[in-house]
């Protein structure tokens, strides 16, 4: 993943233990979905965080909102922590004047995922929507 | 540590455990719990706690031939599921875990919740990328939590965790 920090899009294919990542600034759409319990979350997400950091430093706020969608199945606690670091990078972007929304998508009856979303909603100062879905 | 006779064994893995094996176990357990009719929140609790405990074993347990780790899930009548793990630890790890788990299990729920939230939002990462949240999460999610150490061989002990999740 050495060239991630200079590419315009960030696309990582999913594995059994790592999520699909599609960050497309031109489409103003950032997506993380699937399972996330890598052996070392920092090792997996470190370049991802660095990519977002580099991109956001270059980014000039635009009127159109950026949407960050997260739809995870199973994720471990170290992923939970890295996600917060990621959301905080988006928080900085939002503080710079970029309209932005994080959408936490979860199965409607999955109250565990709803609770996890509520924790993030309380921890970051950025519009954070909980989005229950049926399937 | 035993799982009582009125429970039914659903899943058992005793043998090498690594990040190649774990996704297969997760997939198997997910299917078993679905067939057992466990609703998504309960399934999520059991599977995510299995992932946390298994990754603790992968990262921290002593791996010795003839002392393989064990992961087990049983049905507890119609009232939920029991997750049991067992792995070898060194005496020095036992001392740390005894103290750590003694403190965690004495905490009122609200305090445990605060610890979970503050570790999530303010804690640091370990060298292996861990967030220090694994056992806190299991205690937080389980309706009952027990642990024990049993002498195994010289300076090593079996460390067992039993977490019960009610429907």
PDB file of C-alpha atoms in Angstrom:
ATOM      1  CA  UNK A   1       0.000   0.000   0.000  1.00  0.00           C
ATOM      2  CA  UNK A   2       3.019   2.312  -0.435  1.00  0.00           C
ATOM      3  CA  UNK A   3       1.434   4.532  -3.090  1.00  0.00           C
ATOM      4  CA  UNK A   4      -1.813   5.128  -1.204  1.00  0.00           C
ATOM      5  CA  UNK A   5      -0.794   8.549   0.006  1.00  0.00           C
ATOM      6  CA  UNK A   6      -0.625  10.033  -3.467  1.00  0.00           C
ATOM      7  CA  UNK A   7      -3.527   8.369  -5.243  1.00  0.00           C
ATOM      8  CA  UNK A   8      -6.769  10.231  -5.935  1.00  0.00           C
ATOM      9  CA  UNK A   9      -8.991   7.361  -4.860  1.00  0.00           C
ATOM     10  CA  UNK A  10      -8.417   4.806  -2.185  1.00  0.00           C
ATOM     11  CA  UNK A  11      -9.801   1.386  -2.993  1.00  0.00           C
ATOM     12  CA  UNK A  12      -9.057  -1.715  -0.929  1.00  0.00           C
ATOM     13  CA  UNK A  13     -10.751  -4.990  -1.698  1.00  0.00           C
ATOM     14  CA  UNK A  14     -12.299  -6.900   1.220  1.00  0.00           C
ATOM     15  CA  UNK A  15     -10.924 -10.075   2.764  1.00  0.00           C
ATOM     16  CA  UNK A  16     -12.449 -12.338   5.429  1.00  0.00           C
ATOM     17  CA  UNK A  17     -10.945 -10.151   8.142  1.00  0.00           C
ATOM     18  CA  UNK A  18     -10.576  -6.719   6.545  1.00  0.00           C
ATOM     19  CA  UNK A  19     -13.238  -4.452   5.079  1.00  0.00           C
ATOM     20  CA  UNK A  20     -13.860  -3.059   1.645  1.00  0.00           C
ATOM     21  CA  UNK A  21     -12.686   0.533   1.528  1.00  0.00           C
ATOM     22  CA  UNK A  22     -13.732   2.922  -1.232  1.00  0.00           C
ATOM     23  CA  UNK A  23     -12.774   6.521  -0.639  1.00  0.00           C
ATOM     24  CA  UNK A  24     -13.640   8.605  -3.676  1.00  0.00           C
ATOM     25  CA  UNK A  25     -13.195  12.331  -3.012  1.00  0.00           C
ATOM     26  CA  UNK A  26     -14.409  13.290  -6.499  1.00  0.00           C
ATOM     27  CA  UNK A  27     -17.718  11.542  -5.852  1.00  0.00           C
ATOM     28  CA  UNK A  28     -17.645  12.976  -2.286  1.00  0.00           C
ATOM     29  CA  UNK A  29     -18.282   9.464  -1.038  1.00  0.00           C
ATOM     30  CA  UNK A  30     -16.234   7.483   1.441  1.00  0.00           C
ATOM     31  CA  UNK A  31     -17.286   3.919   2.247  1.00  0.00           C
ATOM     32  CA  UNK A  32     -16.112   1.220   4.660  1.00  0.00           C
ATOM     33  CA  UNK A  33     -18.002  -2.065   4.759  1.00  0.00           C
ATOM     34  CA  UNK A  34     -17.704  -5.707   5.769  1.00  0.00           C
ATOM     35  CA  UNK A  35     -15.752  -7.450   8.481  1.00  0.00           C
ATOM     36  CA  UNK A  36     -12.896  -5.773  10.279  1.00  0.00           C
ATOM     37  CA  UNK A  37     -10.832  -7.855  12.663  1.00  0.00           C
ATOM     38  CA  UNK A  38      -7.319  -7.757  11.207  1.00  0.00           C
ATOM     39  CA  UNK A  39      -4.482  -9.254  13.218  1.00  0.00           C
ATOM     40  CA  UNK A  40      -3.061  -5.767  13.659  1.00  0.00           C
ATOM     41  CA  UNK A  41      -5.563  -2.977  13.073  1.00  0.00           C
ATOM     42  CA  UNK A  42      -2.932  -0.260  13.176  1.00  0.00           C
ATOM     43  CA  UNK A  43      -0.942  -1.983  10.472  1.00  0.00           C
ATOM     44  CA  UNK A  44      -4.004  -2.300   8.248  1.00  0.00           C
ATOM     45  CA  UNK A  45      -5.550   1.106   8.934  1.00  0.00           C
ATOM     46  CA  UNK A  46      -2.328   3.116   9.377  1.00  0.00           C
ATOM     47  CA  UNK A  47      -1.941   3.792   5.628  1.00  0.00           C
ATOM     48  CA  UNK A  48      -5.670   4.489   5.369  1.00  0.00           C
ATOM     49  CA  UNK A  49      -5.486   7.118   8.110  1.00  0.00           C
ATOM     50  CA  UNK A  50      -2.396   8.577   6.461  1.00  0.00           C
ATOM     51  CA  UNK A  51      -4.190   8.758   3.108  1.00  0.00           C
ATOM     52  CA  UNK A  52      -7.129  10.625   4.651  1.00  0.00           C
ATOM     53  CA  UNK A  53      -4.779  12.922   6.533  1.00  0.00           C
ATOM     54  CA  UNK A  54      -2.827  13.800   3.366  1.00  0.00           C
ATOM     55  CA  UNK A  55      -5.958  14.228   1.282  1.00  0.00           C
ATOM     56  CA  UNK A  56      -7.712  16.401   3.881  1.00  0.00           C
ATOM     57  CA  UNK A  57      -4.663  18.683   4.210  1.00  0.00           C
ATOM     58  CA  UNK A  58      -4.850  19.387   0.459  1.00  0.00           C
ATOM     59  CA  UNK A  59      -8.637  19.580   0.347  1.00  0.00           C
ATOM     60  CA  UNK A  60     -10.258  22.979  -0.098  1.00  0.00           C
ATOM     61  CA  UNK A  61     -13.805  23.006   1.356  1.00  0.00           C
ATOM     62  CA  UNK A  62     -16.591  22.809  -1.212  1.00  0.00           C
ATOM     63  CA  UNK A  63     -20.298  23.605  -0.711  1.00  0.00           C
ATOM     64  CA  UNK A  64     -21.434  20.074  -1.495  1.00  0.00           C
ATOM     65  CA  UNK A  65     -21.412  17.707   1.473  1.00  0.00           C
ATOM     66  CA  UNK A  66     -19.099  14.745   1.757  1.00  0.00           C
ATOM     67  CA  UNK A  67     -20.754  11.525   2.883  1.00  0.00           C
ATOM     68  CA  UNK A  68     -18.867   8.927   4.916  1.00  0.00           C
ATOM     69  CA  UNK A  69     -20.736   5.609   5.093  1.00  0.00           C
ATOM     70  CA  UNK A  70     -19.783   2.819   7.460  1.00  0.00           C
ATOM     71  CA  UNK A  71     -21.527  -0.522   7.269  1.00  0.00           C
ATOM     72  CA  UNK A  72     -19.644  -3.121   9.258  1.00  0.00           C
ATOM     73  CA  UNK A  73     -20.500  -6.698  10.072  1.00  0.00           C
ATOM     74  CA  UNK A  74     -18.097  -7.994  12.716  1.00  0.00           C
ATOM     75  CA  UNK A  75     -15.345  -5.735  13.993  1.00  0.00           C
ATOM     76  CA  UNK A  76     -12.876  -6.061  16.845  1.00  0.00           C
ATOM     77  CA  UNK A  77     -12.147  -3.547  19.563  1.00  0.00           C
ATOM     78  CA  UNK A  78      -8.934  -2.299  17.987  1.00  0.00           C
ATOM     79  CA  UNK A  79     -10.915  -1.510  14.822  1.00  0.00           C
ATOM     80  CA  UNK A  80     -13.398   0.334  17.029  1.00  0.00           C
ATOM     81  CA  UNK A  81     -10.582   2.532  18.239  1.00  0.00           C
ATOM     82  CA  UNK A  82      -9.094   3.110  14.782  1.00  0.00           C
ATOM     83  CA  UNK A  83     -12.533   4.087  13.472  1.00  0.00           C
ATOM     84  CA  UNK A  84     -12.684   6.807  16.089  1.00  0.00           C
ATOM     85  CA  UNK A  85      -9.283   8.075  14.907  1.00  0.00           C
ATOM     86  CA  UNK A  86     -10.658   8.116  11.367  1.00  0.00           C
ATOM     87  CA  UNK A  87     -13.807   9.970  12.402  1.00  0.00           C
ATOM     88  CA  UNK A  88     -11.633  12.531  14.192  1.00  0.00           C
ATOM     89  CA  UNK A  89      -9.787  13.229  10.946  1.00  0.00           C
ATOM     90  CA  UNK A  90     -13.152  13.945   9.329  1.00  0.00           C
ATOM     91  CA  UNK A  91     -14.027  16.080  12.332  1.00  0.00           C
ATOM     92  CA  UNK A  92     -11.007  18.312  11.597  1.00  0.00           C
ATOM     93  CA  UNK A  93     -12.160  18.609   7.997  1.00  0.00           C
ATOM     94  CA  UNK A  94     -15.616  19.591   9.200  1.00  0.00           C
ATOM     95  CA  UNK A  95     -14.097  22.204  11.508  1.00  0.00           C
ATOM     96  CA  UNK A  96     -12.298  23.666   8.464  1.00  0.00           C
ATOM     97  CA  UNK A  97     -15.711  24.331   6.951  1.00  0.00           C
ATOM     98  CA  UNK A  98     -16.372  21.228   4.875  1.00  0.00           C
ATOM     99  CA  UNK A  99     -19.997  20.086   5.038  1.00  0.00           C
ATOM    100  CA  UNK A 100     -19.806  16.437   5.984  1.00  0.00           C
ATOM    101  CA  UNK A 101     -21.979  13.662   7.283  1.00  0.00           C
ATOM    102  CA  UNK A 102     -21.070  10.289   8.728  1.00  0.00           C
ATOM    103  CA  UNK A 103     -23.709   7.613   8.210  1.00  0.00           C
ATOM    104  CA  UNK A 104     -23.525   4.580  10.518  1.00  0.00           C
ATOM    105  CA  UNK A 105     -25.549   1.886   8.753  1.00  0.00           C
ATOM    106  CA  UNK A 106     -26.748  -1.136  10.702  1.00  0.00           C
ATOM    107  CA  UNK A 107     -29.379  -3.837  10.681  1.00  0.00           C
ATOM    108  CA  UNK A 108     -32.517  -2.414  12.274  1.00  0.00           C
ATOM    109  CA  UNK A 109     -32.869  -5.013  15.020  1.00  0.00           C
ATOM    110  CA  UNK A 110     -29.152  -5.046  15.844  1.00  0.00           C
ATOM    111  CA  UNK A 111     -29.164  -2.961  18.997  1.00  0.00           C
ATOM    112  CA  UNK A 112     -25.495  -3.795  19.591  1.00  0.00           C
ATOM    113  CA  UNK A 113     -24.517  -1.945  16.420  1.00  0.00           C
ATOM    114  CA  UNK A 114     -26.874   0.869  17.272  1.00  0.00           C
ATOM    115  CA  UNK A 115     -25.151   1.253  20.664  1.00  0.00           C
ATOM    116  CA  UNK A 116     -21.727   1.312  18.992  1.00  0.00           C
ATOM    117  CA  UNK A 117     -22.985   4.067  16.686  1.00  0.00           C
ATOM    118  CA  UNK A 118     -24.326   6.030  19.639  1.00  0.00           C
ATOM    119  CA  UNK A 119     -20.880   5.891  21.290  1.00  0.00           C
ATOM    120  CA  UNK A 120     -19.307   7.419  18.184  1.00  0.00           C
ATOM    121  CA  UNK A 121     -22.079   9.959  17.854  1.00  0.00           C
ATOM    122  CA  UNK A 122     -21.288  11.133  21.390  1.00  0.00           C
ATOM    123  CA  UNK A 123     -17.529  11.136  20.853  1.00  0.00           C
ATOM    124  CA  UNK A 124     -17.196  13.183  17.652  1.00  0.00           C
ATOM    125  CA  UNK A 125     -18.362  16.686  16.805  1.00  0.00           C
ATOM    126  CA  UNK A 126     -19.562  16.072  13.278  1.00  0.00           C
ATOM    127  CA  UNK A 127     -23.061  15.295  11.946  1.00  0.00           C
ATOM    128  CA  UNK A 128     -23.400  11.592  12.651  1.00  0.00           C
ATOM    129  CA  UNK A 129     -26.521   9.812  11.518  1.00  0.00           C
ATOM    130  CA  UNK A 130     -27.601   6.354  12.663  1.00  0.00           C
ATOM    131  CA  UNK A 131     -29.204   4.621   9.696  1.00  0.00           C
ATOM    132  CA  UNK A 132     -31.158   1.434  10.480  1.00  0.00           C
ATOM    133  CA  UNK A 133     -31.850  -0.771   7.470  1.00  0.00           C
ATOM    134  CA  UNK A 134     -33.898  -3.939   7.036  1.00  0.00           C
ATOM    135  CA  UNK A 135     -31.268  -6.024   5.262  1.00  0.00           C
TER     136      UNK A 135
ATOM    137  CA  UNK B   1     -14.151 -24.853  34.554  1.00  0.00           C
ATOM    138  CA  UNK B   2     -17.133 -26.822  33.291  1.00  0.00           C
ATOM    139  CA  UNK B   3     -20.188 -26.160  31.219  1.00  0.00           C
ATOM    140  CA  UNK B   4     -23.106 -27.772  33.037  1.00  0.00           C
ATOM    141  CA  UNK B   5     -24.807 -30.940  31.815  1.00  0.00           C
ATOM    142  CA  UNK B   6     -28.002 -29.108  30.900  1.00  0.00           C
ATOM    143  CA  UNK B   7     -26.252 -27.309  28.077  1.00  0.00           C
ATOM    144  CA  UNK B   8     -25.738 -28.580  24.513  1.00  0.00           C
ATOM    145  CA  UNK B   9     -22.400 -28.317  22.727  1.00  0.00           C
ATOM    146  CA  UNK B  10     -22.702 -26.422  19.420  1.00  0.00           C
ATOM    147  CA  UNK B  11     -19.148 -25.583  18.488  1.00  0.00           C
ATOM    148  CA  UNK B  12     -15.704 -26.761  19.554  1.00  0.00           C
ATOM    149  CA  UNK B  13     -12.226 -26.020  18.313  1.00  0.00           C
ATOM    150  CA  UNK B  14      -9.215 -27.443  20.103  1.00  0.00           C
ATOM    151  CA  UNK B  15      -5.993 -27.025  18.189  1.00  0.00           C
ATOM    152  CA  UNK B  16      -3.768 -24.483  16.513  1.00  0.00           C
ATOM    153  CA  UNK B  17      -5.264 -21.024  16.351  1.00  0.00           C
ATOM    154  CA  UNK B  18      -4.089 -18.247  14.064  1.00  0.00           C
ATOM    155  CA  UNK B  19      -5.483 -15.636  11.702  1.00  0.00           C
ATOM    156  CA  UNK B  20      -5.863 -18.244   8.966  1.00  0.00           C
ATOM    157  CA  UNK B  21      -8.097 -20.413  11.149  1.00  0.00           C
ATOM    158  CA  UNK B  22     -10.078 -17.683  12.918  1.00  0.00           C
ATOM    159  CA  UNK B  23     -12.185 -16.493   9.927  1.00  0.00           C
ATOM    160  CA  UNK B  24     -13.281 -20.086   9.314  1.00  0.00           C
ATOM    161  CA  UNK B  25     -14.307 -20.464  12.953  1.00  0.00           C
ATOM    162  CA  UNK B  26     -16.183 -17.157  12.846  1.00  0.00           C
ATOM    163  CA  UNK B  27     -17.998 -18.223   9.678  1.00  0.00           C
ATOM    164  CA  UNK B  28     -18.916 -21.609  11.185  1.00  0.00           C
ATOM    165  CA  UNK B  29     -20.115 -20.129  14.453  1.00  0.00           C
ATOM    166  CA  UNK B  30     -22.156 -17.454  12.687  1.00  0.00           C
ATOM    167  CA  UNK B  31     -23.960 -20.177  10.694  1.00  0.00           C
ATOM    168  CA  UNK B  32     -24.567 -22.314  13.773  1.00  0.00           C
ATOM    169  CA  UNK B  33     -26.003 -19.396  15.738  1.00  0.00           C
ATOM    170  CA  UNK B  34     -28.265 -18.461  12.825  1.00  0.00           C
ATOM    171  CA  UNK B  35     -29.573 -22.033  12.648  1.00  0.00           C
ATOM    172  CA  UNK B  36     -30.152 -21.915  16.397  1.00  0.00           C
ATOM    173  CA  UNK B  37     -32.384 -18.899  15.836  1.00  0.00           C
ATOM    174  CA  UNK B  38     -30.195 -16.408  17.703  1.00  0.00           C
ATOM    175  CA  UNK B  39     -31.251 -12.856  16.825  1.00  0.00           C
ATOM    176  CA  UNK B  40     -28.629 -10.432  15.436  1.00  0.00           C
ATOM    177  CA  UNK B  41     -27.773  -8.601  18.709  1.00  0.00           C
ATOM    178  CA  UNK B  42     -27.180 -11.892  20.551  1.00  0.00           C
ATOM    179  CA  UNK B  43     -25.249 -13.364  17.619  1.00  0.00           C
ATOM    180  CA  UNK B  44     -23.108 -10.253  17.478  1.00  0.00           C
ATOM    181  CA  UNK B  45     -22.304 -10.460  21.194  1.00  0.00           C
ATOM    182  CA  UNK B  46     -21.242 -14.110  21.031  1.00  0.00           C
ATOM    183  CA  UNK B  47     -19.241 -13.825  17.798  1.00  0.00           C
ATOM    184  CA  UNK B  48     -17.484 -10.552  18.643  1.00  0.00           C
ATOM    185  CA  UNK B  49     -16.515 -11.883  22.071  1.00  0.00           C
ATOM    186  CA  UNK B  50     -15.167 -15.049  20.450  1.00  0.00           C
ATOM    187  CA  UNK B  51     -13.103 -12.857  18.109  1.00  0.00           C
ATOM    188  CA  UNK B  52     -11.722 -10.816  21.018  1.00  0.00           C
ATOM    189  CA  UNK B  53     -10.816 -13.849  23.123  1.00  0.00           C
ATOM    190  CA  UNK B  54      -9.361 -15.705  20.132  1.00  0.00           C
ATOM    191  CA  UNK B  55      -7.232 -12.722  19.133  1.00  0.00           C
ATOM    192  CA  UNK B  56      -6.014 -12.410  22.724  1.00  0.00           C
ATOM    193  CA  UNK B  57      -4.970 -16.062  22.503  1.00  0.00           C
ATOM    194  CA  UNK B  58      -3.245 -15.492  19.143  1.00  0.00           C
ATOM    195  CA  UNK B  59      -1.364 -12.456  20.443  1.00  0.00           C
ATOM    196  CA  UNK B  60      -0.601 -13.289  24.056  1.00  0.00           C
ATOM    197  CA  UNK B  61      -1.063 -16.989  24.915  1.00  0.00           C
ATOM    198  CA  UNK B  62       1.838 -19.379  25.341  1.00  0.00           C
ATOM    199  CA  UNK B  63       1.810 -21.786  22.402  1.00  0.00           C
ATOM    200  CA  UNK B  64       3.263 -25.178  23.402  1.00  0.00           C
ATOM    201  CA  UNK B  65       2.918 -28.511  21.732  1.00  0.00           C
ATOM    202  CA  UNK B  66       0.340 -30.738  23.494  1.00  0.00           C
ATOM    203  CA  UNK B  67      -1.273 -27.691  25.118  1.00  0.00           C
ATOM    204  CA  UNK B  68      -3.595 -26.396  22.372  1.00  0.00           C
ATOM    205  CA  UNK B  69      -6.092 -23.613  23.014  1.00  0.00           C
ATOM    206  CA  UNK B  70      -9.777 -24.440  23.215  1.00  0.00           C
ATOM    207  CA  UNK B  71     -12.810 -22.485  22.010  1.00  0.00           C
ATOM    208  CA  UNK B  72     -16.298 -23.778  22.751  1.00  0.00           C
ATOM    209  CA  UNK B  73     -19.861 -22.532  22.433  1.00  0.00           C
ATOM    210  CA  UNK B  74     -22.794 -24.303  24.051  1.00  0.00           C
ATOM    211  CA  UNK B  75     -26.510 -23.703  24.122  1.00  0.00           C
ATOM    212  CA  UNK B  76     -27.726 -22.961  27.626  1.00  0.00           C
ATOM    213  CA  UNK B  77     -31.204 -24.520  27.583  1.00  0.00           C
ATOM    214  CA  UNK B  78     -33.318 -22.037  25.673  1.00  0.00           C
ATOM    215  CA  UNK B  79     -31.924 -19.123  27.583  1.00  0.00           C
ATOM    216  CA  UNK B  80     -28.796 -18.205  25.678  1.00  0.00           C
ATOM    217  CA  UNK B  81     -25.279 -19.321  24.906  1.00  0.00           C
ATOM    218  CA  UNK B  82     -22.090 -20.057  26.799  1.00  0.00           C
ATOM    219  CA  UNK B  83     -18.711 -19.181  25.305  1.00  0.00           C
ATOM    220  CA  UNK B  84     -15.733 -20.891  26.883  1.00  0.00           C
ATOM    221  CA  UNK B  85     -12.089 -20.402  25.988  1.00  0.00           C
ATOM    222  CA  UNK B  86      -8.981 -21.964  27.497  1.00  0.00           C
ATOM    223  CA  UNK B  87      -5.341 -21.303  26.779  1.00  0.00           C
ATOM    224  CA  UNK B  88      -1.921 -21.671  28.328  1.00  0.00           C
ATOM    225  CA  UNK B  89      -0.351 -18.689  30.100  1.00  0.00           C
ATOM    226  CA  UNK B  90       2.965 -18.158  31.841  1.00  0.00           C
ATOM    227  CA  UNK B  91       3.019 -17.556  35.591  1.00  0.00           C
ATOM    228  CA  UNK B  92       3.921 -13.874  35.045  1.00  0.00           C
ATOM    229  CA  UNK B  93       0.872 -13.449  32.786  1.00  0.00           C
ATOM    230  CA  UNK B  94      -1.292 -15.192  35.368  1.00  0.00           C
ATOM    231  CA  UNK B  95      -0.257 -12.657  38.012  1.00  0.00           C
ATOM    232  CA  UNK B  96      -1.126  -9.772  35.715  1.00  0.00           C
ATOM    233  CA  UNK B  97      -4.444 -11.273  34.611  1.00  0.00           C
ATOM    234  CA  UNK B  98      -5.470 -12.212  38.177  1.00  0.00           C
ATOM    235  CA  UNK B  99      -5.035  -8.629  39.268  1.00  0.00           C
ATOM    236  CA  UNK B 100      -6.560  -7.096  36.116  1.00  0.00           C
ATOM    237  CA  UNK B 101      -9.633  -9.331  36.061  1.00  0.00           C
ATOM    238  CA  UNK B 102     -10.149  -9.084  39.819  1.00  0.00           C
ATOM    239  CA  UNK B 103     -10.357  -5.305  39.442  1.00  0.00           C
ATOM    240  CA  UNK B 104     -12.614  -5.444  36.379  1.00  0.00           C
ATOM    241  CA  UNK B 105     -15.056  -7.917  37.889  1.00  0.00           C
ATOM    242  CA  UNK B 106     -15.395  -5.815  41.054  1.00  0.00           C
ATOM    243  CA  UNK B 107     -16.477  -2.752  39.081  1.00  0.00           C
ATOM    244  CA  UNK B 108     -20.116  -1.678  39.096  1.00  0.00           C
ATOM    245  CA  UNK B 109     -21.594  -1.731  35.584  1.00  0.00           C
ATOM    246  CA  UNK B 110     -21.608   2.057  35.241  1.00  0.00           C
ATOM    247  CA  UNK B 111     -17.901   2.198  36.099  1.00  0.00           C
ATOM    248  CA  UNK B 112     -17.132  -0.555  33.595  1.00  0.00           C
ATOM    249  CA  UNK B 113     -19.096   1.376  30.993  1.00  0.00           C
ATOM    250  CA  UNK B 114     -17.062   4.512  31.735  1.00  0.00           C
ATOM    251  CA  UNK B 115     -13.817   2.536  31.511  1.00  0.00           C
ATOM    252  CA  UNK B 116     -14.907   1.079  28.164  1.00  0.00           C
ATOM    253  CA  UNK B 117     -15.734   4.523  26.802  1.00  0.00           C
ATOM    254  CA  UNK B 118     -12.608   6.237  28.142  1.00  0.00           C
ATOM    255  CA  UNK B 119     -10.342   3.439  26.845  1.00  0.00           C
ATOM    256  CA  UNK B 120     -12.036   3.713  23.456  1.00  0.00           C
ATOM    257  CA  UNK B 121     -11.731   7.487  23.253  1.00  0.00           C
ATOM    258  CA  UNK B 122      -8.493   8.175  25.151  1.00  0.00           C
ATOM    259  CA  UNK B 123      -6.521   4.918  25.410  1.00  0.00           C
ATOM    260  CA  UNK B 124      -3.427   4.041  23.417  1.00  0.00           C
ATOM    261  CA  UNK B 125      -2.536   1.056  21.234  1.00  0.00           C
ATOM    262  CA  UNK B 126      -0.330  -1.856  22.217  1.00  0.00           C
ATOM    263  CA  UNK B 127       2.628  -2.972  20.071  1.00  0.00           C
ATOM    264  CA  UNK B 128       0.374  -5.575  18.443  1.00  0.00           C
ATOM    265  CA  UNK B 129      -2.206  -2.917  17.551  1.00  0.00           C
ATOM    266  CA  UNK B 130      -4.559  -3.895  20.378  1.00  0.00           C
ATOM    267  CA  UNK B 131      -6.733  -1.268  22.014  1.00  0.00           C
ATOM    268  CA  UNK B 132      -6.726  -2.755  25.545  1.00  0.00           C
ATOM    269  CA  UNK B 133     -10.459  -3.231  25.230  1.00  0.00           C
ATOM    270  CA  UNK B 134     -10.839  -6.964  24.559  1.00  0.00           C
ATOM    271  CA  UNK B 135     -11.525  -8.327  28.046  1.00  0.00           C
ATOM    272  CA  UNK B 136     -13.382  -5.150  29.038  1.00  0.00           C
ATOM    273  CA  UNK B 137     -15.654  -5.696  26.044  1.00  0.00           C
ATOM    274  CA  UNK B 138     -16.297  -9.348  26.945  1.00  0.00           C
ATOM    275  CA  UNK B 139     -17.147  -8.401  30.537  1.00  0.00           C
ATOM    276  CA  UNK B 140     -19.312  -5.572  29.280  1.00  0.00           C
ATOM    277  CA  UNK B 141     -21.244  -7.709  26.782  1.00  0.00           C
ATOM    278  CA  UNK B 142     -21.642 -10.912  28.800  1.00  0.00           C
ATOM    279  CA  UNK B 143     -24.507 -11.419  31.243  1.00  0.00           C
ATOM    280  CA  UNK B 144     -22.283 -13.638  33.399  1.00  0.00           C
ATOM    281  CA  UNK B 145     -18.495 -13.788  33.382  1.00  0.00           C
ATOM    282  CA  UNK B 146     -16.199 -16.259  35.147  1.00  0.00           C
ATOM    283  CA  UNK B 147     -12.523 -17.021  34.889  1.00  0.00           C
ATOM    284  CA  UNK B 148     -10.047 -19.376  36.511  1.00  0.00           C
ATOM    285  CA  UNK B 149      -6.443 -20.499  36.455  1.00  0.00           C
ATOM    286  CA  UNK B 150      -5.486 -24.166  36.793  1.00  0.00           C
ATOM    287  CA  UNK B 151      -1.864 -25.322  37.087  1.00  0.00           C
ATOM    288  CA  UNK B 152      -0.785 -27.049  33.862  1.00  0.00           C
ATOM    289  CA  UNK B 153       2.919 -27.676  33.706  1.00  0.00           C
ATOM    290  CA  UNK B 154       5.650 -26.107  35.826  1.00  0.00           C
ATOM    291  CA  UNK B 155       5.463 -22.380  35.385  1.00  0.00           C
ATOM    292  CA  UNK B 156       2.417 -22.533  33.117  1.00  0.00           C
ATOM    293  CA  UNK B 157      -1.302 -22.513  33.866  1.00  0.00           C
ATOM    294  CA  UNK B 158      -4.521 -22.977  31.939  1.00  0.00           C
ATOM    295  CA  UNK B 159      -6.450 -19.718  31.776  1.00  0.00           C
ATOM    296  CA  UNK B 160     -10.182 -20.226  31.179  1.00  0.00           C
ATOM    297  CA  UNK B 161     -12.892 -17.685  30.497  1.00  0.00           C
ATOM    298  CA  UNK B 162     -16.585 -18.522  30.561  1.00  0.00           C
ATOM    299  CA  UNK B 163     -18.995 -15.888  29.264  1.00  0.00           C
ATOM    300  CA  UNK B 164     -22.756 -16.433  29.284  1.00  0.00           C
ATOM    301  CA  UNK B 165     -25.053 -14.487  26.979  1.00  0.00           C
ATOM    302  CA  UNK B 166     -28.760 -14.621  27.719  1.00  0.00           C
ATOM    303  CA  UNK B 167     -31.476 -14.418  25.067  1.00  0.00           C
TER     304      UNK B 167
END
